[in-house]
Short mmCIF file of C-alpha atoms and ligand atoms in Angstrom, two decimals:
data_model
loop_
_atom_site.label_atom_id
_atom_site.label_comp_id
_atom_site.label_asym_id
_atom_site.label_seq_id
_atom_site.Cartn_x
_atom_site.Cartn_y
_atom_site.Cartn_z
CA MET W 1 -28.53 37.17 20.30
CA GLY W 2 -31.06 39.86 19.52
CA GLN W 3 -31.20 39.00 15.82
CA PRO W 4 -34.47 39.13 13.88
CA TRP W 5 -36.45 35.82 13.86
CA ASP W 6 -37.63 35.93 10.25
CA VAL W 7 -34.09 36.36 8.80
CA TRP W 8 -32.64 33.51 10.83
CA ILE W 9 -35.50 31.08 10.32
CA TYR W 10 -35.02 31.67 6.58
CA ARG W 11 -31.24 31.16 6.80
CA GLY W 12 -31.78 28.12 9.01
CA LEU W 13 -33.99 26.55 6.34
CA ALA W 14 -31.33 27.26 3.70
CA LEU W 15 -28.75 25.65 5.98
CA LEU W 16 -30.94 22.55 6.40
CA LEU W 17 -31.06 22.21 2.62
CA ILE W 18 -27.32 22.65 2.31
CA GLY W 19 -26.96 19.97 4.97
CA CYS W 20 -28.68 17.39 2.73
CA PRO W 21 -25.91 15.08 1.52
CA CYS W 22 -27.77 13.96 -1.65
CA ALA W 23 -24.84 14.56 -4.01
CA LEU W 24 -22.36 12.96 -1.64
CA VAL W 25 -24.56 9.91 -1.18
CA ILE W 26 -24.97 9.38 -4.92
CA SER W 27 -21.35 10.22 -5.88
CA VAL W 28 -19.80 6.83 -5.13
CA PRO W 29 -22.54 4.39 -6.22
CA ALA W 30 -23.16 6.27 -9.48
CA ALA W 31 -19.46 6.02 -10.43
CA ILE W 32 -19.26 2.37 -9.40
CA ALA W 33 -22.41 1.45 -11.34
CA SER W 34 -21.11 3.21 -14.46
CA ALA W 35 -17.74 1.47 -14.17
CA LEU W 36 -19.29 -1.97 -13.66
CA SER W 37 -21.45 -1.43 -16.73
CA THR W 38 -18.57 -0.14 -18.87
CA GLY W 39 -16.46 -3.08 -17.77
CA ALA W 40 -19.18 -5.63 -18.46
CA ARG W 41 -19.73 -4.22 -21.94
CA ARG W 42 -16.05 -4.77 -22.70
CA GLY W 43 -15.89 -8.22 -21.19
CA LEU W 44 -14.33 -7.06 -17.90
CA LEU W 45 -16.61 -8.54 -15.29
CA MET W 46 -16.08 -7.23 -11.76
CA LYS W 47 -17.98 -8.72 -8.87
CA GLY W 48 -18.70 -5.47 -7.03
CA GLY W 49 -17.34 -2.06 -6.12
CA ALA W 50 -14.76 -3.32 -3.64
CA VAL W 51 -12.99 -5.03 -6.55
CA ILE W 52 -12.65 -1.69 -8.35
CA GLU W 53 -11.18 -0.09 -5.25
CA ALA W 54 -8.65 -2.89 -4.81
CA ALA W 55 -7.74 -3.06 -8.51
CA ALA W 56 -6.97 0.66 -8.62
CA THR W 57 -4.12 0.30 -6.14
CA VAL W 58 -2.32 -2.90 -7.18
CA ASN W 59 1.46 -2.68 -7.67
CA HIS W 60 2.08 -6.27 -8.74
CA VAL W 61 0.30 -8.55 -11.16
CA ALA W 62 1.07 -12.25 -10.92
CA PHE W 63 0.24 -14.32 -13.99
CA ASP W 64 -0.23 -18.03 -14.26
CA LYS W 65 1.46 -19.26 -17.43
CA THR W 66 -0.53 -22.06 -19.04
CA GLY W 67 -3.89 -20.87 -20.30
CA THR W 68 -3.30 -17.31 -19.10
CA LEU W 69 -0.18 -15.95 -20.81
CA THR W 70 -0.23 -18.71 -23.39
CA HIS W 71 -3.22 -19.69 -25.51
CA GLY W 72 -3.83 -22.72 -23.38
CA ARG W 73 -4.00 -24.80 -26.54
CA PRO W 74 -0.75 -26.73 -26.40
CA VAL W 75 0.12 -29.06 -29.26
CA VAL W 76 2.02 -32.30 -28.85
CA THR W 77 5.45 -31.85 -30.47
CA ALA W 78 7.17 -35.13 -29.57
CA LEU W 79 6.60 -38.56 -28.06
CA GLN W 80 9.59 -40.31 -26.52
CA GLY W 81 10.05 -43.77 -25.07
CA PRO W 82 12.24 -44.66 -22.10
CA ALA W 83 15.90 -43.76 -22.76
CA GLY W 84 18.13 -46.54 -24.08
CA ARG W 85 15.34 -48.93 -24.95
CA ALA W 86 13.97 -49.94 -28.35
CA TRP W 87 10.83 -47.95 -29.14
CA PHE W 88 8.28 -49.43 -31.53
CA PRO W 89 5.16 -47.92 -33.10
CA GLU W 90 3.06 -50.16 -30.79
CA ASP W 91 4.83 -48.62 -27.79
CA GLN W 92 4.02 -45.16 -29.05
CA ALA W 93 0.37 -46.15 -29.53
CA GLU W 94 0.31 -47.64 -26.02
CA LEU W 95 1.84 -44.45 -24.60
CA LEU W 96 -0.83 -42.32 -26.29
CA ALA W 97 -3.70 -44.70 -25.46
CA THR W 98 -2.66 -44.80 -21.79
CA ALA W 99 -2.06 -41.05 -21.52
CA ALA W 100 -5.40 -40.35 -23.21
CA ALA W 101 -7.11 -42.75 -20.80
CA VAL W 102 -5.73 -40.87 -17.79
CA GLU W 103 -6.52 -37.44 -19.26
CA THR W 104 -10.12 -38.33 -20.20
CA GLY W 105 -12.32 -35.99 -18.22
CA SER W 106 -9.51 -33.58 -17.29
CA SER W 107 -10.10 -29.93 -18.22
CA HIS W 108 -6.39 -29.05 -18.15
CA PRO W 109 -5.04 -27.65 -21.45
CA LEU W 110 -2.34 -30.35 -21.51
CA ALA W 111 -5.07 -33.00 -21.33
CA LEU W 112 -6.76 -31.63 -24.44
CA ALA W 113 -3.43 -31.64 -26.31
CA ILE W 114 -2.92 -35.31 -25.55
CA LEU W 115 -6.53 -36.25 -26.38
CA ASN W 116 -6.28 -34.33 -29.68
CA ARG W 117 -3.07 -36.08 -30.65
CA ALA W 118 -4.57 -39.48 -29.85
CA ALA W 119 -7.61 -38.64 -31.98
CA GLU W 120 -5.38 -37.48 -34.86
CA GLU W 121 -3.46 -40.72 -34.84
CA GLY W 122 -6.64 -42.78 -34.54
CA VAL W 123 -5.55 -44.14 -31.18
CA LEU W 124 -8.45 -45.02 -28.87
CA ALA W 125 -8.08 -44.20 -25.18
CA LEU W 126 -8.00 -47.28 -22.95
CA PRO W 127 -10.95 -47.58 -20.57
CA SER W 128 -10.25 -45.68 -17.38
CA ASP W 129 -11.90 -44.98 -14.08
CA GLY W 130 -11.64 -42.61 -11.12
CA GLY W 131 -9.65 -39.88 -12.85
CA ARG W 132 -8.63 -36.96 -10.63
CA ALA W 133 -6.28 -33.99 -10.81
CA ILE W 134 -3.29 -33.60 -8.51
CA PRO W 135 -3.16 -29.79 -8.72
CA GLY W 136 0.17 -28.44 -9.94
CA LYS W 137 1.56 -31.94 -10.49
CA GLY W 138 -0.55 -33.94 -12.92
CA VAL W 139 -3.48 -36.32 -13.17
CA THR W 140 -4.08 -39.91 -12.19
CA ALA W 141 -6.67 -42.56 -13.06
CA LEU W 142 -7.17 -46.30 -12.88
CA VAL W 143 -6.25 -47.85 -16.24
CA ALA W 144 -6.60 -51.65 -16.53
CA GLY W 145 -6.51 -51.88 -12.74
CA HIS W 146 -3.29 -49.87 -12.39
CA GLU W 147 -3.10 -46.44 -10.76
CA THR W 148 -1.60 -44.63 -13.78
CA TYR W 149 -0.16 -41.11 -13.87
CA VAL W 150 0.46 -38.36 -16.40
CA ALA W 151 2.52 -35.87 -14.46
CA SER W 152 5.54 -33.59 -14.46
CA PRO W 153 8.91 -35.40 -14.71
CA PRO W 154 9.85 -34.63 -11.05
CA GLN W 155 6.75 -36.60 -9.98
CA ALA W 156 7.92 -39.61 -12.01
CA VAL W 157 11.39 -39.30 -10.47
CA ALA W 158 9.85 -39.15 -6.98
CA ALA W 159 7.83 -42.29 -7.82
CA GLY W 160 11.12 -43.96 -8.65
CA VAL W 161 10.21 -44.97 -12.21
CA MET W 162 12.25 -42.45 -14.17
CA SER W 163 15.99 -42.76 -14.68
CA ASP W 164 18.53 -39.93 -14.87
CA ALA W 165 18.88 -40.60 -18.59
CA ASP W 166 15.12 -40.13 -19.00
CA LEU W 167 15.28 -36.89 -17.04
CA THR W 168 18.09 -35.59 -19.28
CA GLN W 169 15.99 -36.54 -22.29
CA ALA W 170 13.14 -34.42 -20.92
CA ARG W 171 15.35 -31.34 -20.45
CA ALA W 172 16.11 -30.57 -24.10
CA PRO W 173 12.54 -29.89 -25.30
CA GLU W 174 11.88 -27.97 -22.08
CA SER W 175 14.57 -25.39 -22.86
CA GLU W 176 12.75 -24.72 -26.14
CA GLY W 177 9.59 -23.75 -24.28
CA ASN W 178 7.96 -27.19 -24.34
CA THR W 179 6.18 -28.67 -21.36
CA VAL W 180 7.14 -32.30 -20.91
CA VAL W 181 5.00 -34.79 -19.01
CA ALA W 182 5.83 -38.33 -17.98
CA VAL W 183 3.42 -41.24 -18.38
CA TYR W 184 3.92 -43.99 -15.77
CA ARG W 185 2.42 -46.35 -13.27
CA PRO W 186 4.12 -47.85 -10.22
CA GLY W 187 7.09 -49.83 -11.48
CA ARG W 188 6.70 -48.90 -15.14
CA PHE W 189 7.72 -45.83 -17.12
CA LEU W 190 5.97 -45.63 -20.49
CA GLY W 191 7.48 -42.48 -21.94
CA LEU W 192 7.45 -38.72 -22.28
CA ILE W 193 5.10 -36.39 -24.13
CA ALA W 194 6.38 -32.91 -25.10
CA MET W 195 3.86 -30.15 -25.77
CA ARG W 196 4.27 -26.55 -26.82
CA ASP W 197 1.90 -23.73 -26.04
CA GLU W 198 2.44 -20.40 -27.80
CA PRO W 199 2.29 -17.16 -25.80
CA ARG W 200 -0.80 -15.09 -26.62
CA ALA W 201 -0.07 -12.49 -29.28
CA ASP W 202 -0.97 -9.56 -27.03
CA ALA W 203 0.92 -10.79 -23.96
CA ALA W 204 4.16 -8.87 -24.62
CA ASP W 205 2.26 -5.64 -25.27
CA ALA W 206 0.17 -6.14 -22.13
CA MET W 207 3.37 -6.47 -20.07
CA ARG W 208 4.72 -3.23 -21.58
CA GLN W 209 1.49 -1.45 -20.68
CA LEU W 210 1.62 -2.73 -17.10
CA ARG W 211 5.21 -1.59 -16.65
CA ALA W 212 4.33 1.83 -18.08
CA MET W 213 1.64 2.03 -15.39
CA GLY W 214 4.25 1.36 -12.70
CA ILE W 215 3.11 -2.22 -12.11
CA THR W 216 5.49 -5.19 -11.89
CA PRO W 217 4.30 -8.32 -13.72
CA VAL W 218 5.58 -11.76 -12.72
CA ILE W 219 4.86 -15.35 -13.85
CA LEU W 220 3.93 -17.92 -11.22
CA THR W 221 3.82 -21.33 -12.86
CA GLY W 222 3.63 -24.96 -11.95
CA ASP W 223 5.67 -25.73 -15.02
CA ASN W 224 9.43 -26.36 -14.93
CA PRO W 225 11.97 -23.47 -14.80
CA ARG W 226 13.33 -24.10 -18.32
CA THR W 227 9.93 -23.80 -20.02
CA ALA W 228 9.06 -20.85 -17.78
CA ALA W 229 12.34 -19.09 -18.67
CA ALA W 230 11.68 -19.55 -22.39
CA ILE W 231 8.23 -17.93 -22.12
CA ALA W 232 9.26 -15.27 -19.56
CA GLY W 233 12.24 -14.31 -21.72
CA ALA W 234 10.02 -13.76 -24.74
CA LEU W 235 7.75 -11.48 -22.69
CA GLY W 236 10.55 -9.75 -20.77
CA MET W 237 9.26 -10.58 -17.33
CA ASP W 238 10.34 -12.30 -14.10
CA PHE W 239 9.17 -15.81 -13.29
CA ARG W 240 8.92 -18.38 -10.51
CA ALA W 241 8.56 -21.97 -11.62
CA GLU W 242 7.61 -25.39 -10.21
CA MET W 243 5.08 -23.84 -7.89
CA LEU W 244 2.45 -25.96 -6.23
CA PRO W 245 -0.88 -24.26 -5.42
CA ALA W 246 0.45 -23.64 -1.87
CA ASP W 247 3.61 -21.98 -3.25
CA LYS W 248 1.54 -19.68 -5.47
CA LEU W 249 -0.49 -18.80 -2.39
CA ALA W 250 2.67 -17.99 -0.40
CA ALA W 251 4.08 -15.87 -3.23
CA ILE W 252 0.83 -13.89 -3.39
CA ARG W 253 0.83 -13.38 0.39
CA ALA W 254 4.36 -11.99 0.17
CA MET W 255 3.20 -9.40 -2.39
CA LEU W 256 -0.05 -8.48 -0.59
CA ASP W 257 1.42 -5.38 1.05
CA GLY W 258 1.78 -3.44 -2.17
CA GLY W 259 -1.54 -4.72 -3.52
CA VAL W 260 -1.39 -7.68 -5.89
CA MET W 261 -3.63 -8.94 -8.64
CA MET W 262 -3.49 -12.62 -9.53
CA VAL W 263 -4.55 -13.66 -13.02
CA GLY W 264 -5.13 -17.37 -13.52
CA ASP W 265 -7.31 -19.99 -15.10
CA GLY W 266 -6.81 -23.32 -13.38
CA ILE W 267 -7.91 -25.25 -10.30
CA ASN W 268 -4.32 -24.87 -9.12
CA ASP W 269 -4.70 -21.08 -9.19
CA ALA W 270 -7.89 -20.95 -7.10
CA PRO W 271 -6.23 -20.51 -3.66
CA ALA W 272 -4.00 -17.73 -5.01
CA LEU W 273 -6.96 -16.06 -6.77
CA LYS W 274 -8.81 -16.00 -3.46
CA GLN W 275 -5.84 -14.67 -1.49
CA ALA W 276 -4.83 -11.86 -3.86
CA SER W 277 -6.14 -8.30 -3.40
CA VAL W 278 -7.87 -8.93 -6.72
CA GLY W 279 -8.20 -12.36 -8.30
CA ALA W 280 -8.97 -12.28 -12.02
CA ALA W 281 -9.87 -15.42 -13.95
CA MET W 282 -9.54 -15.89 -17.69
CA GLY W 283 -12.96 -16.46 -19.26
CA SER W 284 -11.84 -19.76 -20.72
CA GLY W 285 -10.70 -20.88 -17.28
CA THR W 286 -12.05 -23.64 -15.10
CA ASP W 287 -15.31 -23.17 -13.18
CA VAL W 288 -13.41 -23.20 -9.90
CA ALA W 289 -11.20 -20.31 -11.02
CA LEU W 290 -14.16 -18.30 -12.34
CA GLU W 291 -16.12 -18.84 -9.14
CA THR W 292 -13.27 -17.96 -6.79
CA ALA W 293 -12.08 -14.89 -8.68
CA ASP W 294 -13.23 -11.32 -7.97
CA ALA W 295 -13.13 -10.47 -11.66
CA ALA W 296 -13.27 -12.30 -14.98
CA ILE W 297 -11.57 -11.41 -18.25
CA LEU W 298 -14.29 -12.71 -20.55
CA ARG W 299 -12.61 -12.03 -23.88
CA ASP W 300 -9.50 -13.91 -22.82
CA ARG W 301 -7.11 -11.14 -23.80
CA VAL W 302 -4.07 -10.40 -21.67
CA GLU W 303 -4.36 -6.74 -22.67
CA ASP W 304 -7.64 -6.65 -20.76
CA VAL W 305 -5.64 -6.93 -17.52
CA PRO W 306 -4.07 -3.44 -17.85
CA ALA W 307 -7.45 -2.28 -19.20
CA LEU W 308 -9.21 -3.47 -16.05
CA ILE W 309 -6.70 -1.66 -13.83
CA ARG W 310 -7.03 1.47 -15.98
CA LEU W 311 -10.82 1.37 -15.63
CA ALA W 312 -10.49 0.93 -11.85
CA ARG W 313 -8.08 3.87 -11.60
CA ALA W 314 -10.34 6.06 -13.73
CA THR W 315 -13.27 5.13 -11.49
CA MET W 316 -11.41 6.03 -8.29
CA ALA W 317 -10.34 9.34 -9.85
CA ASN W 318 -13.96 9.97 -10.84
CA ILE W 319 -15.11 9.21 -7.29
CA ARG W 320 -12.57 11.67 -5.88
CA GLN W 321 -13.80 14.35 -8.31
CA ASN W 322 -17.38 13.63 -7.28
CA ILE W 323 -16.66 13.90 -3.58
CA THR W 324 -14.80 17.15 -4.20
CA ILE W 325 -17.74 18.57 -6.18
CA ALA W 326 -20.30 17.38 -3.62
CA LEU W 327 -18.48 18.62 -0.53
CA GLY W 328 -16.96 21.69 -2.21
CA LEU W 329 -20.29 23.10 -3.41
CA LYS W 330 -21.86 22.45 -0.02
CA ALA W 331 -18.99 24.18 1.77
CA VAL W 332 -19.29 27.28 -0.40
CA PHE W 333 -23.07 27.53 0.03
CA LEU W 334 -22.81 26.79 3.75
CA VAL W 335 -20.75 29.95 4.19
CA THR W 336 -22.82 32.10 1.82
CA SER W 337 -26.14 30.97 3.44
CA VAL W 338 -24.98 31.75 6.96
CA LEU W 339 -23.72 35.13 5.83
CA GLY W 340 -27.02 35.70 4.04
CA ILE W 341 -25.34 36.20 0.65
CA THR W 342 -27.38 33.43 -0.99
CA GLY W 343 -30.96 32.54 -0.25
CA LEU W 344 -33.21 29.48 -0.13
CA TRP W 345 -33.68 29.25 -3.90
CA LEU W 346 -29.97 29.15 -4.59
CA ALA W 347 -29.57 26.57 -1.84
CA ILE W 348 -32.15 24.37 -3.58
CA LEU W 349 -30.41 24.88 -6.90
CA ALA W 350 -27.02 24.12 -5.38
CA ASP W 351 -28.34 20.94 -3.77
CA THR W 352 -30.04 19.61 -6.90
CA GLY W 353 -27.27 21.02 -9.09
CA ALA W 354 -24.58 19.16 -7.19
CA THR W 355 -26.53 15.93 -7.50
CA VAL W 356 -26.93 16.45 -11.25
CA LEU W 357 -23.26 17.42 -11.69
CA VAL W 358 -22.03 14.41 -9.74
CA THR W 359 -24.33 12.05 -11.66
CA LEU W 360 -23.26 13.48 -15.02
CA ASN W 361 -19.62 13.17 -14.03
CA ALA W 362 -20.16 9.52 -13.04
CA LEU W 363 -21.93 8.85 -16.36
CA ARG W 364 -18.77 9.98 -18.17
CA LEU W 365 -17.35 6.62 -17.12
CA LEU W 366 -19.85 4.95 -19.46
CA ARG W 367 -17.85 6.41 -22.35
CA HIS W 368 -14.49 5.58 -20.84
CA ASP W 369 -12.39 3.35 -23.06
CA PRO W 370 -10.04 1.42 -20.78
CA THR W 371 -8.24 -0.13 -23.74
CA ARG W 372 -6.86 3.24 -24.81
CA HIS W 373 -3.52 3.72 -23.18
CA ASP W 374 -1.54 6.22 -25.26
CA SER W 375 -3.33 9.21 -23.72
CA ALA W 376 -3.07 8.00 -20.14
CA SER W 377 -0.33 9.96 -18.42
CA PRO W 378 1.85 7.99 -16.01
CA ALA W 379 2.02 11.04 -13.71
CA SER W 380 -1.70 11.04 -12.90
CA HIS W 381 -1.57 7.33 -12.23
CA GLY W 382 1.24 7.93 -9.79
CA THR W 383 -0.74 10.43 -7.74
CA GLU W 384 -3.79 8.20 -7.75
CA THR W 385 -1.82 5.37 -6.26
CA ALA W 386 -0.32 7.71 -3.70
CA THR W 387 -3.59 9.26 -2.54
CA ALA W 388 -5.43 5.95 -2.48
P1 ADP V 401 0.42 -23.64 -14.72
O1 ADP V 401 0.69 -23.08 -13.35
O2 ADP V 401 1.46 -23.23 -15.71
O3 ADP V 401 -0.97 -23.41 -15.20
P2 ADP V 401 -0.23 -26.26 -13.68
O4 ADP V 401 0.01 -25.97 -12.23
O5 ADP V 401 -1.61 -26.40 -14.17
O6 ADP V 401 0.60 -25.23 -14.60
O7 ADP V 401 0.55 -27.59 -14.01
C1 ADP V 401 1.88 -27.74 -13.57
C2 ADP V 401 2.48 -28.98 -14.13
O8 ADP V 401 1.76 -30.12 -13.65
C3 ADP V 401 2.40 -29.06 -15.65
O9 ADP V 401 3.49 -28.41 -16.25
C4 ADP V 401 2.43 -30.55 -15.87
O10 ADP V 401 3.73 -31.04 -15.79
C5 ADP V 401 1.65 -31.09 -14.68
N1 ADP V 401 0.22 -31.26 -14.99
C6 ADP V 401 -0.83 -30.59 -14.44
N2 ADP V 401 -2.00 -31.02 -14.96
C7 ADP V 401 -1.71 -31.98 -15.87
C8 ADP V 401 -2.47 -32.79 -16.75
N3 ADP V 401 -3.80 -32.73 -16.84
N4 ADP V 401 -1.80 -33.64 -17.55
C9 ADP V 401 -0.47 -33.72 -17.49
N5 ADP V 401 0.31 -32.98 -16.69
C10 ADP V 401 -0.28 -32.11 -15.88
MG1 MG V 402 -2.99 -22.67 -15.70
#
């Protein structure tokens, strides 16, 4: 267009430099790497950047009860024989010895409670064989040639060994937050074992934090509704009880739209952990849960759940800042180079400068303390959720 060659070759070179997307390319991975490292240092293990993205936008968090909201160290509070029958110390020893036999090899918290009680009373577990878990229901093993079960009372009722009177007897401790299991084999009901598991000290505070962040927490448990209500009431949250692994899965699917995080620890939680937008396993959880989950809460604190979401939200905000810096600077220098206001040297500085700025901004995440929540304003969280 009749313009001088030397001016436009020079501006063209500046434009080529401006066109280098170095800062943009580094903006996302630098933030993700910083966040993963910050998380890992605080015991929040996330298996990749996609987890951060998903965690930043969850609206629901579903918690398993046993081992997640509670310590997962239940203690046996009562042993009961069949209703309306004489109950001798030998019967109690047989109940414990049989239950311990079935639970040998089980990693479920209830199993440890029973094994501990047996050890305390000096009761030896009977020899057993072929133990296996029936997820969400109980465990079974061969004891003295009989297929013997330690399972939730409804299982014993379904097997036809538990009477209505026995079921009523199981209800009372349940309303006080105990979990009651029945010990039986086909044709014979040996008795009930009541166990109580205390909620983790930080659980109530964690729920308050989640609600302040605009997230709805809910309990999904395989335990009975009375025990679940006792725990849920203490934490001020909703609950759904008597859920088999498939029910937990369905409940998670129903919440998927708004983004849902599932926090669990057991084999029974694995399908739900896999299905959820983000599955987080408690560090003390079973191998299956830890392997299936997208994230692990290594320090076993419920408060680390809101912390993980806070870290994810801070990371996404950081990424948005980075993209704005990277593209914004380029846009400004694109115009000024074409108009000849800025030259090649400034273009180089802008290019390198943007990369440095973006990297420094991402490194700020290394200092981020996701456990601090008093300074976090609910308003900024709201916009983050909306834009993402
Ligand atoms: P949660 O969802 O609260 O972690 P689970 O699904 O692990 O609970 O267990 C649900 C119910 O199944 C328990 O409340 C108990 O009645 C029974 N159960 C599961 N595992 C065992 C076990 N190892 N010993 C006895 N009962 C068990
Ligand atoms: Mg559990």
